[in-house]
Coordinates of C-alpha atoms and ligand atoms in Angstrom, one line a residue:
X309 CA 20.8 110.6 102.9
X310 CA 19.7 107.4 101.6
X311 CA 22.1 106.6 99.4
X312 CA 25.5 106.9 98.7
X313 CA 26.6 106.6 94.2
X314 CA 30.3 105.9 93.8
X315 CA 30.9 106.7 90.0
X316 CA 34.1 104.9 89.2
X317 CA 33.7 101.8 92.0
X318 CA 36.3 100.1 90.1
X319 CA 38.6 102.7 89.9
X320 CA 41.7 103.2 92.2
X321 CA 40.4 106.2 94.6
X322 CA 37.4 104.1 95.5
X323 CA 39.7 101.3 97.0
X324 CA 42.4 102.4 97.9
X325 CA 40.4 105.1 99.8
X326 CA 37.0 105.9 99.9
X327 CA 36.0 102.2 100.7
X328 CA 38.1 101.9 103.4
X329 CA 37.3 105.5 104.8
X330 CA 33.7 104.3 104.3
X331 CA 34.8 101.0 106.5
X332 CA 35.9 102.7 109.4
X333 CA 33.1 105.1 109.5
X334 CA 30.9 101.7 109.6
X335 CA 32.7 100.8 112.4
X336 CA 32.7 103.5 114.7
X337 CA 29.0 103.2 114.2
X338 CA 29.2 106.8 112.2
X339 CA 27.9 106.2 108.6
X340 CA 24.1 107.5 108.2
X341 CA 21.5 105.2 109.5
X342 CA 20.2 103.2 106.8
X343 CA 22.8 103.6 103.6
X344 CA 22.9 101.7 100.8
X345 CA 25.9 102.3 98.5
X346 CA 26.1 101.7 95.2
X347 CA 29.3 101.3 92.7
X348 CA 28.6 101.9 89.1
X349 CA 31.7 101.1 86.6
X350 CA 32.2 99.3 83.2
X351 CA 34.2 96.9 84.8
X352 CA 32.0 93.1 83.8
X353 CA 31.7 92.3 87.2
X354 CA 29.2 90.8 89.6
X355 CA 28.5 91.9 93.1
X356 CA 30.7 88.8 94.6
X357 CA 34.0 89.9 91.9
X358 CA 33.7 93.8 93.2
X359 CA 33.4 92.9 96.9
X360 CA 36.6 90.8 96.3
X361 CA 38.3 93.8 94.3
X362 CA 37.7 95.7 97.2
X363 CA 38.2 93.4 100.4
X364 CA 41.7 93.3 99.6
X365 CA 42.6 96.6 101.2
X366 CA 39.7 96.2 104.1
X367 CA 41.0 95.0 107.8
X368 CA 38.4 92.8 109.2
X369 CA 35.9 95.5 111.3
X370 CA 36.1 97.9 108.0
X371 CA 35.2 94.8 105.9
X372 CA 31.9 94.9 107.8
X373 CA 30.6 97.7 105.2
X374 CA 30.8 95.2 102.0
X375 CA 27.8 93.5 102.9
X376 CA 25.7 95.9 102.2
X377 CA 27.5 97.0 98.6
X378 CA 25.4 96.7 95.4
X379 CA 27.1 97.1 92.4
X380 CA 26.0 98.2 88.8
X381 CA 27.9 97.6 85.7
X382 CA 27.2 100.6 82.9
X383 CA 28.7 103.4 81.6
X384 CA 28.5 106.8 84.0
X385 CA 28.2 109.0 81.3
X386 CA 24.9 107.4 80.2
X387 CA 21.8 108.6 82.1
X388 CA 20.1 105.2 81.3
X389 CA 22.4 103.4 83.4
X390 CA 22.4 105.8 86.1
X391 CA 18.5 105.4 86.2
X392 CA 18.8 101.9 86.6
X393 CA 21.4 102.4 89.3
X394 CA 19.8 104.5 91.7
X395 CA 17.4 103.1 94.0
X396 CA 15.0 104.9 93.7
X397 CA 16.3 107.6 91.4
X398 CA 14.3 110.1 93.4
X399 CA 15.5 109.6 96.5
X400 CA 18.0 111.3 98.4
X401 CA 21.8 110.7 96.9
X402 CA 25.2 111.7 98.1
X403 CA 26.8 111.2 94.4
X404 CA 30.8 110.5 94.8
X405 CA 32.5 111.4 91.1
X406 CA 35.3 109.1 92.1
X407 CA 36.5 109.7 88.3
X408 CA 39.4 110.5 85.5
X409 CA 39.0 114.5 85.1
X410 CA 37.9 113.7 81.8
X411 CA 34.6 111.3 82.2
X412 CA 33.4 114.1 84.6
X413 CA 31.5 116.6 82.9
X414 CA 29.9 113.4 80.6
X415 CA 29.0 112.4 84.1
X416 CA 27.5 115.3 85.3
X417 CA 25.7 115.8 82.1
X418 CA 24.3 112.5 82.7
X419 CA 23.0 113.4 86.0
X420 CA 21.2 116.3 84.8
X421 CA 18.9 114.0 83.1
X422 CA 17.7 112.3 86.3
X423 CA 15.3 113.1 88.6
X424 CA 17.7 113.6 91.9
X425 CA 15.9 114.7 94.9
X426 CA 16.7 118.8 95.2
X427 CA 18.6 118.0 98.6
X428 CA 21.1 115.7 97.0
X429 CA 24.9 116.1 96.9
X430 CA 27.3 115.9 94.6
X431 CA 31.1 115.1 95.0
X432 CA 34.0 116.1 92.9
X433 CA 37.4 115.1 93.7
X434 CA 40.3 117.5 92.1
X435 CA 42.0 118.0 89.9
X436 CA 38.7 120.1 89.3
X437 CA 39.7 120.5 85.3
X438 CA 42.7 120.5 83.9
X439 CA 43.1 124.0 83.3
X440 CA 41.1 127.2 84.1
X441 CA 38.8 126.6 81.2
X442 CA 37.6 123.3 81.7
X443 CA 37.4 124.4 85.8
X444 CA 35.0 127.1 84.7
X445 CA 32.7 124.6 82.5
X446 CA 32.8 122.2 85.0
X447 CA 31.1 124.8 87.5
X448 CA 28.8 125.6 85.2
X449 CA 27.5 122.0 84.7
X450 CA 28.1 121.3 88.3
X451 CA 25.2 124.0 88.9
X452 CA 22.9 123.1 86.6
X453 CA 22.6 120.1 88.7
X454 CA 23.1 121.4 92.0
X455 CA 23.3 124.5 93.9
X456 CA 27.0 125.6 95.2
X457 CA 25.9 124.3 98.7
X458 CA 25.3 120.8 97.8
X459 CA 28.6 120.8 96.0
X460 CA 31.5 119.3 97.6
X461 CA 34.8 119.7 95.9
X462 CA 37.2 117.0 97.6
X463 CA 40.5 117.5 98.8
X464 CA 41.3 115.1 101.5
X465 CA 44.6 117.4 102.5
X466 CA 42.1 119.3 104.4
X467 CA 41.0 115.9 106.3
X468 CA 44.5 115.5 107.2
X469 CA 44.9 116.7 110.9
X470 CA 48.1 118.4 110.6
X471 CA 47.2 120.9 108.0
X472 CA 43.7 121.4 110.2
X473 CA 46.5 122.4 112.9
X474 CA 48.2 124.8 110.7
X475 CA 44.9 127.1 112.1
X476 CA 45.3 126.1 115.3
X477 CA 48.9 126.8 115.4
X478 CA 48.2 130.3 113.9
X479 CA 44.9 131.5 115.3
X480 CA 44.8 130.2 119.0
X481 CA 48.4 131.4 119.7
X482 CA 49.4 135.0 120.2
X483 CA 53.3 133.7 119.2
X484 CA 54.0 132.8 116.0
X485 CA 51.4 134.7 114.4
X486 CA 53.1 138.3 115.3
X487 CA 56.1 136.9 113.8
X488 CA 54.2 135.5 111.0
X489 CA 55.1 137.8 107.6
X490 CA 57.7 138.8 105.1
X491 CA 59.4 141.0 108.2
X492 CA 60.2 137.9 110.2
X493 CA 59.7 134.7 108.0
X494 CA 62.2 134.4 105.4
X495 CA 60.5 131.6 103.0
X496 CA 58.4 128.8 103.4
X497 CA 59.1 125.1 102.1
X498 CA 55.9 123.0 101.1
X499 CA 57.3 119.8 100.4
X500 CA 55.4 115.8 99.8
X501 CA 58.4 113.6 98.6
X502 CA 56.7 110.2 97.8
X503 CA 58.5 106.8 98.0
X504 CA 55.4 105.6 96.0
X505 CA 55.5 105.4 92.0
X506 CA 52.9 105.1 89.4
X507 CA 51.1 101.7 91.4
X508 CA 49.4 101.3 88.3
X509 CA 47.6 104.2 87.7
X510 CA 48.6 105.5 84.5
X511 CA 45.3 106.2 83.1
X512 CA 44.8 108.9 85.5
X513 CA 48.3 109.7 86.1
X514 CA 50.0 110.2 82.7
X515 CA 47.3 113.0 81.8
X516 CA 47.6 114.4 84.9
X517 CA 51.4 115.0 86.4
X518 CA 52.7 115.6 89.4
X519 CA 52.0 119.4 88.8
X520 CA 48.2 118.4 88.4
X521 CA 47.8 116.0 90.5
X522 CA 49.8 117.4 94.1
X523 CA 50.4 121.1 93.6
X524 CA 47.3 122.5 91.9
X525 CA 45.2 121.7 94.8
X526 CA 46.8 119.6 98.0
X527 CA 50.0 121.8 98.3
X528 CA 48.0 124.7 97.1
X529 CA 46.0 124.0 99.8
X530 CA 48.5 124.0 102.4
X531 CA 49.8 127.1 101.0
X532 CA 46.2 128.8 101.4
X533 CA 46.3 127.9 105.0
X534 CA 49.7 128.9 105.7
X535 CA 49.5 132.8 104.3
X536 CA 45.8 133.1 105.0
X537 CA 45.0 136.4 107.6
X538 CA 43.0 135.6 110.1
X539 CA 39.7 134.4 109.7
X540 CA 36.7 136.0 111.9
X541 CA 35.0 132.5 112.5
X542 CA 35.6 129.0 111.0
X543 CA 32.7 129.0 109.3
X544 CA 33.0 127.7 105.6
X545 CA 32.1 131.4 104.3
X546 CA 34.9 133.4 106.4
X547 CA 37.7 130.8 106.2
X548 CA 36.9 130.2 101.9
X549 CA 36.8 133.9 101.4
X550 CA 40.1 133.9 103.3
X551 CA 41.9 131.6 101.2
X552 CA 40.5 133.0 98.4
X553 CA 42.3 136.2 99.2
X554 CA 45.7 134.2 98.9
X555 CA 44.8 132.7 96.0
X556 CA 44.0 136.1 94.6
X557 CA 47.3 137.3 95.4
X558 CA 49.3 134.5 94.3
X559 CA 51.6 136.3 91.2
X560 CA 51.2 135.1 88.0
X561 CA 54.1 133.6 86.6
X562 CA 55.3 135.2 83.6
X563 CA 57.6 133.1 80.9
X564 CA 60.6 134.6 82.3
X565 CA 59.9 132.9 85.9
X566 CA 58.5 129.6 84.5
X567 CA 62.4 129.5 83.5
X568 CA 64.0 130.4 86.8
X569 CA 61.6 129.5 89.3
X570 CA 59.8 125.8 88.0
X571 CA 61.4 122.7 87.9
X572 CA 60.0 119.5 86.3
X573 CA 61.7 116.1 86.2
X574 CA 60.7 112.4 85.3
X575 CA 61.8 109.3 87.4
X576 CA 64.2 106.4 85.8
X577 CA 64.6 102.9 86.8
X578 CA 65.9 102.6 90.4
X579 CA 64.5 100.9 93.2
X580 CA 62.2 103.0 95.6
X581 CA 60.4 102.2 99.1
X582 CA 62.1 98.9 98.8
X583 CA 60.8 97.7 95.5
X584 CA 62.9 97.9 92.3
X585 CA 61.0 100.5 90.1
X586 CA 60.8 100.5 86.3
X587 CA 61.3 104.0 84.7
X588 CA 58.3 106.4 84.4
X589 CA 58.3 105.8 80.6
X590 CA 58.5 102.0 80.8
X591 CA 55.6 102.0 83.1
X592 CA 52.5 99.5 81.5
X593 CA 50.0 102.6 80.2
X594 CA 52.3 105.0 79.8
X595 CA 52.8 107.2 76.8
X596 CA 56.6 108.5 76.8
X597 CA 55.6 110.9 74.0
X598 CA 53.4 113.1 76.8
X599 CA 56.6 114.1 79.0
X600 CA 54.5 113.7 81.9
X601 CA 56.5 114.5 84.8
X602 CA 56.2 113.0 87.8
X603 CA 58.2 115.4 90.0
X604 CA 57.3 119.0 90.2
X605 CA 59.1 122.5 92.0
X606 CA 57.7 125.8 91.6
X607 CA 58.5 128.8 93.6
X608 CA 55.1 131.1 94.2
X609 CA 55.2 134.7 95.2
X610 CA 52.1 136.1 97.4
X611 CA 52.2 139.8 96.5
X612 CA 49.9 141.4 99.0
X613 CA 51.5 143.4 102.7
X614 CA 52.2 140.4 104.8
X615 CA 54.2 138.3 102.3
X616 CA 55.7 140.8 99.4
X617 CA 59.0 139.1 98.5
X618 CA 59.0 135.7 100.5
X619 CA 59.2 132.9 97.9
X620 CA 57.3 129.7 98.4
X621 CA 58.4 126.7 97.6
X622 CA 56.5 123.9 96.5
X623 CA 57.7 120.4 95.6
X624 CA 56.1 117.1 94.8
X625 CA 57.8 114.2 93.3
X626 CA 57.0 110.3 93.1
X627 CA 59.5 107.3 93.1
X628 CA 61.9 109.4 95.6
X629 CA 64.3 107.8 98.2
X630 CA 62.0 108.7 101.4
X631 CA 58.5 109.7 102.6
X632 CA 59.5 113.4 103.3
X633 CA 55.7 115.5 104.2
X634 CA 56.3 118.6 105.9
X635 CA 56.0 122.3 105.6
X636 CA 59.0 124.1 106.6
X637 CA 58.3 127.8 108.0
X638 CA 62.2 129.5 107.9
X639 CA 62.6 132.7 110.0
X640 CA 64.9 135.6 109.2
X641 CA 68.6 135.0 111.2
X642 CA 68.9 137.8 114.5
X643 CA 70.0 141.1 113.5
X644 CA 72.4 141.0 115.2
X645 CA 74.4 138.1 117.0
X646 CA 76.4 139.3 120.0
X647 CA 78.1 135.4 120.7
X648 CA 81.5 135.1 118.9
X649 CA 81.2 132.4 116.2
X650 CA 83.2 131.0 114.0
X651 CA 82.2 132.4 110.5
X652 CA 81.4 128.7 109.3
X653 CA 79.3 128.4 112.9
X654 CA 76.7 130.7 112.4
X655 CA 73.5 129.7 113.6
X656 CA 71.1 128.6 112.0
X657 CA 68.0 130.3 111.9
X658 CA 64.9 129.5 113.8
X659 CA 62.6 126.8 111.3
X660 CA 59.2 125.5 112.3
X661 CA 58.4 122.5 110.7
X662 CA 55.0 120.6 110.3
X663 CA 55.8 116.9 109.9
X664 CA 52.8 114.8 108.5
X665 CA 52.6 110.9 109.0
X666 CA 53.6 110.8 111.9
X667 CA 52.4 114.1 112.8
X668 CA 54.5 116.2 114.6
X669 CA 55.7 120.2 115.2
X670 CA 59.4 121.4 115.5
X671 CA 60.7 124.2 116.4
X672 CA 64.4 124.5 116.2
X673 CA 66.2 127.2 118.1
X674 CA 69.7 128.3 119.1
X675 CA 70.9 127.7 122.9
X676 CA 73.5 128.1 124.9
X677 CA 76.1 125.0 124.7
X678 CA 76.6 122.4 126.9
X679 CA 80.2 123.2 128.1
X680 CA 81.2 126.7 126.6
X681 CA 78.1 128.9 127.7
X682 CA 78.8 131.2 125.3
X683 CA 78.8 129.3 122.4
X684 CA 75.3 128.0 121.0
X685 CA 73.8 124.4 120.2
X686 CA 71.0 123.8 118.0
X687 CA 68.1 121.9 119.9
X688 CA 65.1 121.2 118.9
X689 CA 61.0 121.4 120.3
X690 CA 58.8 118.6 119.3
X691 CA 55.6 118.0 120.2
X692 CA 54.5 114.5 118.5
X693 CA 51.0 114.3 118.3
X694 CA 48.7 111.9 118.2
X695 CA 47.6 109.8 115.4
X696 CA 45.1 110.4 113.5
X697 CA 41.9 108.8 114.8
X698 CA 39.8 109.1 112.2
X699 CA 41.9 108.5 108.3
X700 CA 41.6 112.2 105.9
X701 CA 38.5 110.5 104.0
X702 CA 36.6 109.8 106.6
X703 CA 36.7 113.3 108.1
X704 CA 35.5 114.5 105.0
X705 CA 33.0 111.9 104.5
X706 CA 31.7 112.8 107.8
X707 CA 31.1 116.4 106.7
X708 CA 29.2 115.7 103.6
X709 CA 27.0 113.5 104.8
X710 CA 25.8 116.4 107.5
X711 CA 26.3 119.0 104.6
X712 CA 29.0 120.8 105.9
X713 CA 31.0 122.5 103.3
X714 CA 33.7 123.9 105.8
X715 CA 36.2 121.7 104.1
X716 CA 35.4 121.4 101.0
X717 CA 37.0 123.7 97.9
X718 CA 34.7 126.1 96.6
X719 CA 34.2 126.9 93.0
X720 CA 36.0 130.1 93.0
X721 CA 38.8 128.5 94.9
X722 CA 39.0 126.0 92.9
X723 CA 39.0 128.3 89.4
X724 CA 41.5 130.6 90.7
X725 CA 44.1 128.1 91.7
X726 CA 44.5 127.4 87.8
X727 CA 45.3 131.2 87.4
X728 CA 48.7 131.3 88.5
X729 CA 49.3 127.2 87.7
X730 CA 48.0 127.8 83.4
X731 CA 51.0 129.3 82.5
X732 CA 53.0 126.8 84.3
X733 CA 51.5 124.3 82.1
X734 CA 52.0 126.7 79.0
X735 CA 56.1 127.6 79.7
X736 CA 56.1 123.6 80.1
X737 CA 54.3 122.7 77.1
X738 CA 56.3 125.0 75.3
X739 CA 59.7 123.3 76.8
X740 CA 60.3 126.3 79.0
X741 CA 61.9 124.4 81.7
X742 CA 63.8 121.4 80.6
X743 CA 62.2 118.3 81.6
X744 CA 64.8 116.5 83.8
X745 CA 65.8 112.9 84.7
X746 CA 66.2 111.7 88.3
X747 CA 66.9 107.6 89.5
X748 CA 63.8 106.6 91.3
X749 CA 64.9 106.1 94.6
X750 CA 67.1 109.1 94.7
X751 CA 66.2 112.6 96.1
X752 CA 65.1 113.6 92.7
X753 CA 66.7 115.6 90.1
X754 CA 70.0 117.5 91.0
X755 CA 68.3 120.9 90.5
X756 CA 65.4 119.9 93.0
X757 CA 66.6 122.3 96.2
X758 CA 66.9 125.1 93.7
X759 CA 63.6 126.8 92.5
Ligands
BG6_611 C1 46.5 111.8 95.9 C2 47.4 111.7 94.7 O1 45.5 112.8 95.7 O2 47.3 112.1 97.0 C3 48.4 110.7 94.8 O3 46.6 111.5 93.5 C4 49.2 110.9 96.1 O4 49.3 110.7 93.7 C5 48.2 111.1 97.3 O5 50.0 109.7 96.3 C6 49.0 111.5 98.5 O6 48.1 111.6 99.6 P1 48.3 110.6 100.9 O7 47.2 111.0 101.8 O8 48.1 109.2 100.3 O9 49.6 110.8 101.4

């Protein structure tokens, strides 16, 4: 690859992560020999006001990468000013869509009118539509351009080394995956609590939701990798068609269980991550008249052998009191318990949990106490791992740039996550589920624990 065409170089995903992902690939020496890469936004800048837009979130050895940034001011959805952008336009081109969901297909269109060399890639970032519709014409005018192969639908959970370990917890241990079904496993928790609030990005945001923008696809994700069977090899045809298969069996809510089993709330004032916090609806860019929530809880049900009848929980929510990223695996309580506890002692059943940022596995178990042998303690495993050496981006970066799809959402993954999330949106539109009120800062609405 020559060149590398950020569509949206002004926007918020291109600095607050693909720039700096971009940076640290420069720096470890890894970014293709020879790349020039090119912003293209409306924003009236020049080359030195971009490069200052963007140093601000660049530590010294990542800032290395903006001196070789060009920058073209134009509209993306004009194939004019994409012609003029490229250099040359028929030259090899990793294209980053680093857009709002709905400048994309004007975008795309665009492209189609240009000459782009037949081994160039093309780079969505989700949501991928806004609802099954829209995901299915985006396909479409994603393949008119390019083949499937060359398409690389972004979600950087996958880049995120703790949800990679979810395999390697699974598949290269003969332990928890024999317990690792509806027979043992009681429910599983899927859960990114945000301190962060809107930090200015309405215009994406406020058509979006928190239902959009983290459960469709990253907690979806997780949830793919979580029920998935066992793939044959990780190669990006056996471990796609594998969470395909979940997504397949994930049961379509029906009106009746957008009522008991969603939950959709909006943050007020408050003060969250140690800043004071305006209310969602007083954010600048906001329309209050939307009802855009910005927490989200839905219980899904994967009806196939291994999970029939374990709910799983998803919830996402901004402006919260904590940082809480984990996946909580609960396990059924012993059949039968032969130490003599007080009815109020029980213990606790067994819970693995996957903590991200910092990265670390639990596993909590029952043991005998201290000083009564026979009555238990909780204790806990951990193994803390280590961070993260290269960021989520980069990872994914990496892959694209050698073609790799392995991580990267296929289009039927990516249509048939809007199955089961469409009437979601419906029951909502139609006021289904109350839309609720929780302090920023807090641990979000009252009801939150209760999908
Ligand atoms: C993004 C969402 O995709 O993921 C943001 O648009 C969210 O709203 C972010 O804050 C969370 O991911 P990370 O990696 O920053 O924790």
């Amino acid at each position: 690859m020559t060149q590398l065409v950020i569509l949206g170089a002004a926007g918020d995903l291109t600095s607050r992560y693909l720039i700096p992902a971009l940076g640290e690939l420069g720096g470890a020496g890894a970014l293709p020999p020879e790349l020039t890469i090119i912003g293209v936004d409306r924003q009236p800048w020049d080359y030195d006001e971009f490069r200052h837009h963007l140093a601000q979130r660049l530590d010294s050895q990542a800032a290395t990468i903006l001196s070789g940034l060009r920058y073209h001011r134009g509209d993306v959805t004009d194939a004019e000013t994409l012609r003029a952008a490229f250099d040359p336009p028929d030259a090899p081109a990793v294209v980053y869509l680093a857009l709002p969901s709905h400048v994309v297909p004007g975008a795309v269109q665009a492209l189609g009118a240009l000459p782009l060399a037949r081994s160039s890639r093309i780079v969505a970032e989700k949501p991928f539509g806004d609802d099954l519709h829209s995901a299915r014409r985006l396909n479409t005018l994603l393949h008119e351009v390019a083949p499937e192969e060359q398409v690389f639908r972004i979600d950087h959970f996958l880049g995120k080394q703790t949800v990679q370990n979810v395999l390697g917890l699974r598949f290269a241990n003969r332990i928890f995956e024999a317990l690792w079904n509806a027979q043992h496993v009681e429910a599983v928790d899927i859960v990114w609590d945000e301190t962060l609030a809107l930090e200015g990005r309405a215009g994406y945001y406020d058509a979006a939701g928190a239902l959009r923008d983290m459960v469709q696809n990253h907690l979806i994700q997780l949830l793919c990798l979580l029920a998935m069977e066992p793939p044959v090899t990780l190669d990006e045809r056996s471990l796609r068609d594998r969470k395909v298969d979940v997504l397949r069996a994930v049961r379509r809510p029906t009106l009746d269980d957008v009522r008991r089993h969603t939950l959709r709330a909006r943050y007020r004032a408050g003060s969250a991550g140690g800043t004071t916090v305006p209310a969602y609806v007083d954010e600048p860019g906001v329309d209050p008249e939307r009802r855009t929530e910005t927490f989200a809880a839905v219980t899904l049900f994967v009806d196939n052998w291994r999970w029939a009848g374990v709910p799983f929980r998803l919830r996402s929510g901004k402006a919260l009191g904590a940082d809480r990223h984990e996946v909580r695996v609960r396990f059924r309580p012993v059949p039968h318990l032969a130490f003599d506890q007080d009815q109020d002692q029980d213990p606790q059943p067994n819970v693995l949990r996957l903590h991200v940022d910092p990265d670390r596995v639990t596993l909590e178990v029952n043991l005998n106490g201290a000083g009564d042998p026979f009555r238990l303690e909780r204790a806990g495993m951990a193994v803390v791992l280590a961070p993260q050496e290269l960021s989520a981006y980069a990872r994914l970066l990496l892959d694209i740039f050698a073609g790799d799809p392995v991580l990267s959402i296929r289009a039927d993954e990516a249509e048939e996550a809007w199955r089961f999330i469409e009437p979601i949106l419906d029951g909502w539109r139609n006021d289904a589920t109350p839309l609720l009120e929780y302090p920023a800062g807090s641990s979000g609405p009252d009801e939150g624990d209760r999908t």
